[in-house]
Short mmCIF file of C-alpha atoms and ligand atoms in Angstrom, two decimals:
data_model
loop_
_atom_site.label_atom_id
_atom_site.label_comp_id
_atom_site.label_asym_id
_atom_site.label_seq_id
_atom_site.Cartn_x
_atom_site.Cartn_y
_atom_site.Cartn_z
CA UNK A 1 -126.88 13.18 96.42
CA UNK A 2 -123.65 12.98 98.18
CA UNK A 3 -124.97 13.12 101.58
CA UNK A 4 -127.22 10.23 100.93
CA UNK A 5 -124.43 7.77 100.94
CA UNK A 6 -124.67 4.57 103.08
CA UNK A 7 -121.82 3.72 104.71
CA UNK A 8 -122.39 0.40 106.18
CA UNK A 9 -119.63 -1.63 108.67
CA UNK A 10 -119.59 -4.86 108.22
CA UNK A 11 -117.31 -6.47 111.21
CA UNK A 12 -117.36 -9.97 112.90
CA UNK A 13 -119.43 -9.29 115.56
CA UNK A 14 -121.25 -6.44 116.89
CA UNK A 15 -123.12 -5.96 120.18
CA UNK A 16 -124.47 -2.86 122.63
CA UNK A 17 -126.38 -2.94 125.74
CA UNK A 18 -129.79 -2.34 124.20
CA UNK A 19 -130.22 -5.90 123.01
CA UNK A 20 -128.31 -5.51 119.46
CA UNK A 21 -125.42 -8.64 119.30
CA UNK A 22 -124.66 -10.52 116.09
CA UNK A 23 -121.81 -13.00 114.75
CA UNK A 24 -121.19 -11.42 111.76
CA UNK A 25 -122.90 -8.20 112.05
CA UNK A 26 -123.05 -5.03 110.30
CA UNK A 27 -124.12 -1.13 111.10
CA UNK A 28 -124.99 0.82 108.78
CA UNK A 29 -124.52 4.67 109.32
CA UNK A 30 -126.62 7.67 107.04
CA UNK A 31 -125.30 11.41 107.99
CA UNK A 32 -123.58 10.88 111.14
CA UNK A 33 -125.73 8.44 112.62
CA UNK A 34 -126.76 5.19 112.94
CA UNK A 35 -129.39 4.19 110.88
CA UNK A 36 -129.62 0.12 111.15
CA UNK A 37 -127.94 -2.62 113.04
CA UNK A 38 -127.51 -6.11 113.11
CA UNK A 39 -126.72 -9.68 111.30
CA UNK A 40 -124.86 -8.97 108.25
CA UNK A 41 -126.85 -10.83 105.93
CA UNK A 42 -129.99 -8.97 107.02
CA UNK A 43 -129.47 -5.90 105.66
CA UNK A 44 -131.90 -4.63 103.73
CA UNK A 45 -131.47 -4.54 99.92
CA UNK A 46 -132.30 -0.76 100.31
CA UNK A 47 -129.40 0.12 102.29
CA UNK A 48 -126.82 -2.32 100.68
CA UNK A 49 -127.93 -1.29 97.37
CA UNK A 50 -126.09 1.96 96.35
CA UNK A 51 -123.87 2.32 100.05
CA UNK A 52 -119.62 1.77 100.59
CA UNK A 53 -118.26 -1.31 102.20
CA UNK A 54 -115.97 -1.01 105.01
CA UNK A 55 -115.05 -4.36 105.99
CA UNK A 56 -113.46 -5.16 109.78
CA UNK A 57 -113.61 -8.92 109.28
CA UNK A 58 -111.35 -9.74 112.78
CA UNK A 59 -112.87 -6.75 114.66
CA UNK A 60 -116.02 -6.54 117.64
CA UNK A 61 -117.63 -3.39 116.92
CA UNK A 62 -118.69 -1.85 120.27
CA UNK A 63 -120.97 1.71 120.79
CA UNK A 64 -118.01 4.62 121.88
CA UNK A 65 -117.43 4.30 125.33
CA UNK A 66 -118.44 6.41 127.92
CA UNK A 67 -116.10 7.13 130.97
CA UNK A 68 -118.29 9.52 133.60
CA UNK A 69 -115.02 10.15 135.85
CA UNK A 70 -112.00 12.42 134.69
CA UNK A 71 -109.17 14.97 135.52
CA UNK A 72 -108.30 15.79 131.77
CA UNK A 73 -106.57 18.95 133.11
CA UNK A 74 -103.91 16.57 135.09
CA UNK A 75 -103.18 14.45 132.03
CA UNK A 76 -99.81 15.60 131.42
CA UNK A 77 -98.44 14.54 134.59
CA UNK A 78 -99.09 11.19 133.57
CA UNK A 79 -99.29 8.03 135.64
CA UNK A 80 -97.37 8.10 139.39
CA UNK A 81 -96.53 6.19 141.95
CA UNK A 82 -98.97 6.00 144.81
CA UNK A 83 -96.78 5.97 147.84
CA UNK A 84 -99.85 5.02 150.51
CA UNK A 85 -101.05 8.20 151.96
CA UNK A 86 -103.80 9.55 150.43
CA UNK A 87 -102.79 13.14 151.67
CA UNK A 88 -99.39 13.16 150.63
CA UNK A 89 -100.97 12.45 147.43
CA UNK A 90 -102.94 15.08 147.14
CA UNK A 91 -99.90 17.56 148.43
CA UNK A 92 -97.98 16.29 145.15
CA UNK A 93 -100.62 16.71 142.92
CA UNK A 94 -101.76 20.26 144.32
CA UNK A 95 -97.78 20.56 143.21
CA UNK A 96 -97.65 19.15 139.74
CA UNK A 97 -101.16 20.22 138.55
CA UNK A 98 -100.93 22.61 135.18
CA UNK A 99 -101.44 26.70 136.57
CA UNK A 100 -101.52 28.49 133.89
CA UNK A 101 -104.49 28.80 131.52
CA UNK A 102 -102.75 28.32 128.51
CA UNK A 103 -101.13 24.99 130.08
CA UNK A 104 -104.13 23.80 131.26
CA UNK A 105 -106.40 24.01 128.32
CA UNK A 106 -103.13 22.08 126.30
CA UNK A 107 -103.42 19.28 129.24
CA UNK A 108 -107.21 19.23 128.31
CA UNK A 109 -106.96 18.59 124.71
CA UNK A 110 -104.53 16.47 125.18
CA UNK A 111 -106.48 14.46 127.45
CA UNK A 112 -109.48 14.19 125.10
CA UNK A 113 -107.18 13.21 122.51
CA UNK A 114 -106.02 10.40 124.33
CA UNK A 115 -109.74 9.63 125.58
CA UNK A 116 -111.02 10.01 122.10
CA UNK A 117 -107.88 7.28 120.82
CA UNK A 118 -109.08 4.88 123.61
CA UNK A 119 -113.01 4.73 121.71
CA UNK A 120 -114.10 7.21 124.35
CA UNK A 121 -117.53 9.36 122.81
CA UNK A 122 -118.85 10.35 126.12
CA UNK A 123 -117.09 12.12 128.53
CA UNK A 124 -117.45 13.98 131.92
CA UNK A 125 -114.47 15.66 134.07
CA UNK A 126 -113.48 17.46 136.13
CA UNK A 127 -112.79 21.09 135.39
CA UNK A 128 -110.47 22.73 138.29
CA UNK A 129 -110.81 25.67 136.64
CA UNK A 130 -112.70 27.60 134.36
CA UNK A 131 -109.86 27.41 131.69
CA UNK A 132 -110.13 23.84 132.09
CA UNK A 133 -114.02 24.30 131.48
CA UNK A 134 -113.03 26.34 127.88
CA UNK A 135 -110.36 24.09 126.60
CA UNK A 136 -113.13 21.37 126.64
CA UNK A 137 -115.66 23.59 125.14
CA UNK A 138 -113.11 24.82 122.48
CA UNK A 139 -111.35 21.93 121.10
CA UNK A 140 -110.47 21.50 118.36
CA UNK A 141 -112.24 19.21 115.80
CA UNK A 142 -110.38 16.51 116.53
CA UNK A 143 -110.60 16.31 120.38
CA UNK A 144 -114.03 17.08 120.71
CA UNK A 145 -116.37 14.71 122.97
CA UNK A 146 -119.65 15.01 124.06
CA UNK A 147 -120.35 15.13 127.86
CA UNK A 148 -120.05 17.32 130.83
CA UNK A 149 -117.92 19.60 132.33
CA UNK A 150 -118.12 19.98 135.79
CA UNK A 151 -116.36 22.93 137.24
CA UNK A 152 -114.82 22.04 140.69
CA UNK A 153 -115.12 23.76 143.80
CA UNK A 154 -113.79 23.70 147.10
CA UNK A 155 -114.69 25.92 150.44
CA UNK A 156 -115.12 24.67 154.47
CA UNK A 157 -117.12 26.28 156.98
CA UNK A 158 -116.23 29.57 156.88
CA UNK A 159 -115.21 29.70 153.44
CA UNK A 160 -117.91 28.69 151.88
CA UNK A 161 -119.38 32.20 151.41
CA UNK A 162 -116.98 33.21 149.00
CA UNK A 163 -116.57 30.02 147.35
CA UNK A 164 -120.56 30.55 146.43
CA UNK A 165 -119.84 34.28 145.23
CA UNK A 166 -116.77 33.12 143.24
CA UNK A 167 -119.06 30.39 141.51
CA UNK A 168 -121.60 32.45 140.46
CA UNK A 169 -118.88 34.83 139.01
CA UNK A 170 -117.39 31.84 137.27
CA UNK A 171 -120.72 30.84 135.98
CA UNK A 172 -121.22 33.98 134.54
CA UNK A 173 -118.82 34.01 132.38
CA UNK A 174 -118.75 30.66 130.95
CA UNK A 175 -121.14 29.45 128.19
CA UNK A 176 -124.37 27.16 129.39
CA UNK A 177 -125.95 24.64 127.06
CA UNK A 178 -127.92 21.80 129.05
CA UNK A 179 -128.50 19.52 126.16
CA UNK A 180 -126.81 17.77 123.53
CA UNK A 181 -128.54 17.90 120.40
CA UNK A 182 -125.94 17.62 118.02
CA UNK A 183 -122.78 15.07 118.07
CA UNK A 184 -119.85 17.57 117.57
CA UNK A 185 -121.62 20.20 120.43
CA UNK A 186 -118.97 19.43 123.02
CA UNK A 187 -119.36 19.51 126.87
CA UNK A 188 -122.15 21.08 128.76
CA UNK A 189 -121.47 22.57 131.74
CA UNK A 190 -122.32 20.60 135.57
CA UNK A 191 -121.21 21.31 139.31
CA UNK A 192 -118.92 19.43 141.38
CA UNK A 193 -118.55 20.57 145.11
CA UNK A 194 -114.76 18.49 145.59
CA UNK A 195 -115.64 16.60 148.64
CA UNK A 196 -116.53 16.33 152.29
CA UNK A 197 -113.25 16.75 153.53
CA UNK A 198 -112.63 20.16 151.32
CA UNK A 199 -116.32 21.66 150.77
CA UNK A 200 -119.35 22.47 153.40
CA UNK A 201 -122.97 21.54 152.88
CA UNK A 202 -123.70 25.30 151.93
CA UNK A 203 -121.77 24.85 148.86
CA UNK A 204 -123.26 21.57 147.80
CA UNK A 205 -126.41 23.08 148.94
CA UNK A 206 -126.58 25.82 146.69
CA UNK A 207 -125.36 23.95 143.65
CA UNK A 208 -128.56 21.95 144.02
CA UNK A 209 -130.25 25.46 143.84
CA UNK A 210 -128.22 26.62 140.47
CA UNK A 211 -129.31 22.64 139.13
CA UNK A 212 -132.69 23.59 139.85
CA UNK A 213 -132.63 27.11 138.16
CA UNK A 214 -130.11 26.20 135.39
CA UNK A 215 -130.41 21.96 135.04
CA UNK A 216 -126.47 22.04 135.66
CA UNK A 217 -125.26 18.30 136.10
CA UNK A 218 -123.99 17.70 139.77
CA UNK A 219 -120.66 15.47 140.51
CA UNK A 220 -118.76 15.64 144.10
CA UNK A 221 -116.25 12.85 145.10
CA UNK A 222 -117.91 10.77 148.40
CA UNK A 223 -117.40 7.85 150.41
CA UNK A 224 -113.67 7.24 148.23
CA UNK A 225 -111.20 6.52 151.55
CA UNK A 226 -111.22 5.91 155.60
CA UNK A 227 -109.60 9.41 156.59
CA UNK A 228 -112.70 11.03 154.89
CA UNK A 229 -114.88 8.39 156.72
CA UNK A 230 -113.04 9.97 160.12
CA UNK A 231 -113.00 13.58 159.03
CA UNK A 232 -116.90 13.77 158.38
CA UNK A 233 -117.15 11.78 161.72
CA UNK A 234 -114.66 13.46 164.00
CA UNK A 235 -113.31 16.26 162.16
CA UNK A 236 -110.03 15.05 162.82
CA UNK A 237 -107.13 12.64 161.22
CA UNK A 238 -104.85 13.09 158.10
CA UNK A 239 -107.56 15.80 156.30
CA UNK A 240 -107.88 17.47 159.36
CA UNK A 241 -103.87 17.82 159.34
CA UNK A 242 -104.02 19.16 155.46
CA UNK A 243 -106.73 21.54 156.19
CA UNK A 244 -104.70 22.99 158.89
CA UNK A 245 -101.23 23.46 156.53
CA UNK A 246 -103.47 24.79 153.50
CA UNK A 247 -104.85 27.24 156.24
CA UNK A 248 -108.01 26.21 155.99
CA UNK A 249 -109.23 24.92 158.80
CA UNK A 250 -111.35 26.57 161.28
CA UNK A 251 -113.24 26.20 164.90
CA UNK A 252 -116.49 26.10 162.75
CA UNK A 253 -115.37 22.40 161.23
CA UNK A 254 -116.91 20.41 163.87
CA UNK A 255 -117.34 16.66 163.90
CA UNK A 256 -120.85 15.23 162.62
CA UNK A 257 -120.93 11.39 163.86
CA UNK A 258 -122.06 10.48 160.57
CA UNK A 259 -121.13 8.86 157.51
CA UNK A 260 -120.32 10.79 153.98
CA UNK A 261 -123.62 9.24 152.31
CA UNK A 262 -125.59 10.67 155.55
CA UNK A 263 -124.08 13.45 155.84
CA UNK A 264 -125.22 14.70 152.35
CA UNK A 265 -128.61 12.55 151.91
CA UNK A 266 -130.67 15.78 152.30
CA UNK A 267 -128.57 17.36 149.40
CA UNK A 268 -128.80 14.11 147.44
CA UNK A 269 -132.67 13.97 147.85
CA UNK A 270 -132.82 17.15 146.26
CA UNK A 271 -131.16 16.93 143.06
CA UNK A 272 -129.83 13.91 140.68
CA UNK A 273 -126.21 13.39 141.61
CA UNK A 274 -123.49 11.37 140.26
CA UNK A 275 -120.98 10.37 143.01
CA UNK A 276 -117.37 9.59 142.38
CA UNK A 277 -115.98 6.63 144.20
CA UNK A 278 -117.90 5.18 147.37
CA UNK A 279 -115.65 2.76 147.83
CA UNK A 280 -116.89 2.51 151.64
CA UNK A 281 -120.45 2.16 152.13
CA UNK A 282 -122.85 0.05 153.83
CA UNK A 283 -126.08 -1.42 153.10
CA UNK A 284 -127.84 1.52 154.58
CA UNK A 285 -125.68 4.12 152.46
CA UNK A 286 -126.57 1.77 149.35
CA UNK A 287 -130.09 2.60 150.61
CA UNK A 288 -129.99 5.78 150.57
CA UNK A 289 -128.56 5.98 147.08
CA UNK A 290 -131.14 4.01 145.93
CA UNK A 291 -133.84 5.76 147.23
CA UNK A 292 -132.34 9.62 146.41
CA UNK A 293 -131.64 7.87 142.73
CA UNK A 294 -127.88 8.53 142.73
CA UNK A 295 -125.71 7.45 140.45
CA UNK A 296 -122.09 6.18 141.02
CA UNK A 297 -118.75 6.18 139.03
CA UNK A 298 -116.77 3.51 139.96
CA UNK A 299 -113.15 3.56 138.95
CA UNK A 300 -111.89 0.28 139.24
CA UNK A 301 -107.94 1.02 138.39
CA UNK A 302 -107.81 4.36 140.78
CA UNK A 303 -109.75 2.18 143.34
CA UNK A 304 -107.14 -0.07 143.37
CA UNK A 305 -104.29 1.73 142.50
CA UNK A 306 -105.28 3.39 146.42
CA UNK A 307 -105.82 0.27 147.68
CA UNK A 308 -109.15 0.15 148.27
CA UNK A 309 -110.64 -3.38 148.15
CA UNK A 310 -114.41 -4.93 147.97
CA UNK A 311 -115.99 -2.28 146.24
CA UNK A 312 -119.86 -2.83 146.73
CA UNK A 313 -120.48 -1.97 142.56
CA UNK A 314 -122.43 -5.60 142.45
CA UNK A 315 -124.48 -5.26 145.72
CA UNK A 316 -125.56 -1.53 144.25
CA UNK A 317 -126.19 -2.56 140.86
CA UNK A 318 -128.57 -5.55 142.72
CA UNK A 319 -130.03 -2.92 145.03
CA UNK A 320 -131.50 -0.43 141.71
CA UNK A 321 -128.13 2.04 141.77
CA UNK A 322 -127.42 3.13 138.83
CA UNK A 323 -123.19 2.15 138.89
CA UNK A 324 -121.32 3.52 135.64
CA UNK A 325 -117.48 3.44 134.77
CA UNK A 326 -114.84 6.09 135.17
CA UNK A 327 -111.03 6.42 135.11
CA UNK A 328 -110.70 9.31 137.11
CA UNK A 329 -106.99 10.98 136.14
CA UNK A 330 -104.11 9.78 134.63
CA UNK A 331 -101.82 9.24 137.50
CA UNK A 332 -103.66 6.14 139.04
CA UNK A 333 -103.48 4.40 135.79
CA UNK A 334 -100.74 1.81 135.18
CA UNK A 335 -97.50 3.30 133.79
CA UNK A 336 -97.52 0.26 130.88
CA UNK A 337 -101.04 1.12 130.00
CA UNK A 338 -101.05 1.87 126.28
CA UNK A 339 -104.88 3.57 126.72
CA UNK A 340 -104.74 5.12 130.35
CA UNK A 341 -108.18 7.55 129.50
CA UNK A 342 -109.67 3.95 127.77
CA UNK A 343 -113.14 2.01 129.44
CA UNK A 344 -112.09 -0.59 128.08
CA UNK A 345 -109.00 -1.60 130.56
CA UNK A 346 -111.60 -0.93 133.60
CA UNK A 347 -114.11 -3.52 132.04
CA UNK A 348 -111.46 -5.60 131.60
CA UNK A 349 -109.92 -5.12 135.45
CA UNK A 350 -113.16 -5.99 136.52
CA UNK A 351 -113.91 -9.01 134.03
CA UNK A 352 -110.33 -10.66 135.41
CA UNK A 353 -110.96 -9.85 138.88
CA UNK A 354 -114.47 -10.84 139.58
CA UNK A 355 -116.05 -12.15 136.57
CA UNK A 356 -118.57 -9.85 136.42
CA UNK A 357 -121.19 -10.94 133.61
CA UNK A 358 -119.63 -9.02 130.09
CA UNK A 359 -123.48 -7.84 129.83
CA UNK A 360 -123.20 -6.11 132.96
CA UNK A 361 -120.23 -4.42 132.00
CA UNK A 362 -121.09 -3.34 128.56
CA UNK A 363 -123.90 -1.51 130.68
CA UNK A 364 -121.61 0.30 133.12
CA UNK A 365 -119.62 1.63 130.02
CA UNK A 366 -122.07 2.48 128.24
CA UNK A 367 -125.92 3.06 128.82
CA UNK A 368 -125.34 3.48 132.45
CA UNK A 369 -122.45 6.42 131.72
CA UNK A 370 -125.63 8.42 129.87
CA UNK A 371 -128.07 7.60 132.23
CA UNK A 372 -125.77 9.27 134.69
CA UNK A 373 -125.02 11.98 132.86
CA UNK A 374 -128.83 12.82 131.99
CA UNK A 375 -128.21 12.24 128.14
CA UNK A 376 -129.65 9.50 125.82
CA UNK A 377 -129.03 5.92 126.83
CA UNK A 378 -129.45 5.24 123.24
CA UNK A 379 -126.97 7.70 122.27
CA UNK A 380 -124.18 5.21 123.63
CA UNK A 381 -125.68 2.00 121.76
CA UNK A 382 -125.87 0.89 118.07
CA UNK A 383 -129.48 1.95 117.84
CA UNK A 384 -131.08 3.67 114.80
CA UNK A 385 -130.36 7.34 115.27
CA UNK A 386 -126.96 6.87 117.90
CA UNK A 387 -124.23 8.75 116.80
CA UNK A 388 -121.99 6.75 114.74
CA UNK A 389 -118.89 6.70 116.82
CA UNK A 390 -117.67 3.27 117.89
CA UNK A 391 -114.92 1.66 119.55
CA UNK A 392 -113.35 -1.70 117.88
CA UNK A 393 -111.76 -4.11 119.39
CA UNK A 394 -110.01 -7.13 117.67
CA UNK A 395 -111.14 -10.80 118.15
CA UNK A 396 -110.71 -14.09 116.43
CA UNK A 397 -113.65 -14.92 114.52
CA UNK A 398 -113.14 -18.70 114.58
CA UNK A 399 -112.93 -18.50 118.23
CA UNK A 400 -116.03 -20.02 119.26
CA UNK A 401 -115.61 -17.50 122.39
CA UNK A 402 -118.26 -14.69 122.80
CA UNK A 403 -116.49 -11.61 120.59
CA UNK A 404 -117.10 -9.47 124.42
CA UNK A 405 -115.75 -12.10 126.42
CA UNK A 406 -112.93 -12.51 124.03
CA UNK A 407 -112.56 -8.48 123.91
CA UNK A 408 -112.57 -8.48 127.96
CA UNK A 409 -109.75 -11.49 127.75
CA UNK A 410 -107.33 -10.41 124.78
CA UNK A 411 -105.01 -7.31 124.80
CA UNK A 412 -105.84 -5.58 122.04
CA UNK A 413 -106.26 -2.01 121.88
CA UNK A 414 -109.49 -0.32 121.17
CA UNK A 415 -109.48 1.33 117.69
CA UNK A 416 -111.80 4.09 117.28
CA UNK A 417 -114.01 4.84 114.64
CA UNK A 418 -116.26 7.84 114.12
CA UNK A 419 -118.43 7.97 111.19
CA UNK A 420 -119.85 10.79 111.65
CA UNK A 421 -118.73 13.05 109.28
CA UNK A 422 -117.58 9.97 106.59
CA UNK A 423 -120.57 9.62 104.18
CA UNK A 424 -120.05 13.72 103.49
CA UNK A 425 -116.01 13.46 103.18
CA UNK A 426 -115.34 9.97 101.26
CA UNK A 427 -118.75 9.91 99.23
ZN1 ZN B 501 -111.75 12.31 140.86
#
């Protein structure tokens, strides 16, 4: 039977974050998924017997990656300068972003393309519109990956009414699948309430409700610069200046004396939430995420790239928060970066910069990413049953150097593989 056919991957090392790491090591992959893993010469006789070779003798075979923070709908802007104001940042890109639908669905495949290049299989970004939302969920073959789509939405005091009633119009009309059962099913659909400075505590409110009623994944930015710190404070500063040339700002925005992760803890205890950013938080905010079982994307380049220092990933991940790894858009990734949408250049940024353990990294881009996401951890490991998409990364297997270390040190470019449709088309 053609569909029977073993395909099994025999590489120089492979490793995931569920315990699976051999020196040479092979995975061996029956209709789209994984069906055994580890040292090459323990394959069983069964498998080898009747399946196809394919030999990656100088590569690290890694699960797919999984980057939980995107703007795919700003990719073809590409990377740009960040001229140190947050606010005239967000002026430019309110300028450059795609309007049309037909543009932005073409920025959206594109950026899955480029995601999909970098050995991304799991995905979740940030839809600022609902055409955003359908050029995910109708890509074509090619571009497809797995993850969620969180449609973005912004609305302040008074405003928040009708950003609730245009939700739940949006909603409507777009198509709802909570679960991923199948590899090439494409994005379901989550919630993502912009952020304090943009979007009242009604609106994040109620898309706890719609979670509850329709298990919709919930995303909102939090805790990513100072000004925000201020605005939730004070209600005044650089936001309170935008809000006030967008027309948006009214006498109900009133200042709060609290911090972003306060501010929203009785939303967060609520619902499961995956928060972008928190690049400023203290141990009592790390508390609190802990305790309300929040997730957070940490996007080491962006982070950066805004010049925001001492991110408290290592403290969270010691305190029980589940930390994962994002890119967020294109434009805060390095102009000479030959995989901007890659995981692999953040693991590496934060390998170079603070040693952090490879283990502990693997983790964030993989297993943690799912967790987040409310899929299966396994999914994004080289587990029986995992999807058989993988990202590869060359080594030198006579370095005595661990193949991740050496992965996190090199340059090399992740190459992507996805097995899951090659025992049916080369059998
Ligand atoms: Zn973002």
């Amino acid at each position: 039977m053609k569909q029977d056919r073993i395909t099994i991957y025999r590489a120089a090392a492979i490793r995931d974050a569920q315990g699976t790491s051999a020196r040479p090591g092979a995975v061996a992959v029956k209709h789209g998924r994984v069906i055994a893993s580890g040292p090459t010469d323990s394959m069983p006789k069964r498998l080898t017997k009747n399946a196809q070779f394919i030999d990656r003798p100088n590569d690290l075979i890694l699960p797919a990656l999984v980057n939980a923070h995107a703007h795919l709908d700003l990719t073809p802007i590409g990377p740009v300068p960040y001229g140190g104001e947050f606010t005239a940042w967000i002026r430019e890109v309110i300028k450059l972003r795609p309007a049309d639908p037909k543009a932005i669905i073409d920025a959206v495949r594109q950026g899955l393309v480029l995601s999909r290049g970098a050995g991304v299989g799991h995905l979740a970004d940030i839809a600022g519109s609902t055409a955003s939302v359908m050029g995910r969920r109708q890509a074509p073959r090619e571009a497809v990956i797995p993850g969620v789509s969180y449609l973005e939405c912004f609305g302040l005091s008074a405003n928040q009414a009708s950003t609730i009633a245009r939700v739940q119009r949006a909603l409507e009309d777009l198509p709802f699948e909570t679960r991923i059962e199948n590899h090439d099913r494409g994005a379901v659909l989550g919630l993502g309430p912009h952020a304090p400075y943009s979007t009242g505590l009604d609106v994040y409110k109620t898309a706890n409700r719609l979670s509850h009623e329709r298990i919709y994944r919930l995303t909102t930015h939090l805790a990513e610069t100072q000004e925000e710190l201020r605005f939730v404070r004070d209600a005044d500063g650089p936001f309170a200046e935008l809000l006030k040339e967008l027309g948006k700002w009214d006498d109900g925005i009133k200042p709060t004396q609290m911090h972003p992760v306060q501010w929203l803890e009785p939303v967060l205890k609520h619902a499961r939430w995956v928060l972008a950013h928190c690049n400023y938080v203290e141990d009592e905010h790390i508390d609190i995420l802990q305790k309300t079982g929040t997730s957070v994307v940490y996007c080491p380049i962006a982070s950066e790239y805004f010049g925001h220092v001492d991110h408290r990933y290592r403290d969270m991940l010691d305190a029980g928060v589940n930390v994962c790894l994002g890119t967020d858009s294109i434009l805060c990734q390095p102009a000479d970066e030959a995989q901007p949408m890659g995981i692999l250049p953040q693991m590496r940024r934060l390998y170079r910069r603070d040693q952090t353990e490879p283990s502990t990294l693997l983790k964030m881009a993989t297993t943690h990413g799912m967790l987040a996401l409310e899929f299966s951890e396994t999914d994004a490991t080289l587990q029986k049953r995992a999807p058989a998409v993988f990202a590869s990364v060359k080594i030198d297997p006579e370095d005595r150097l661990d193949p991740l270390v050496q992965a996190l040190l090199n340059e090399h470019p992740v190459v992507p593989i996805d097995a899951t449709r090659v025992s049916q088309v080369e059998a």
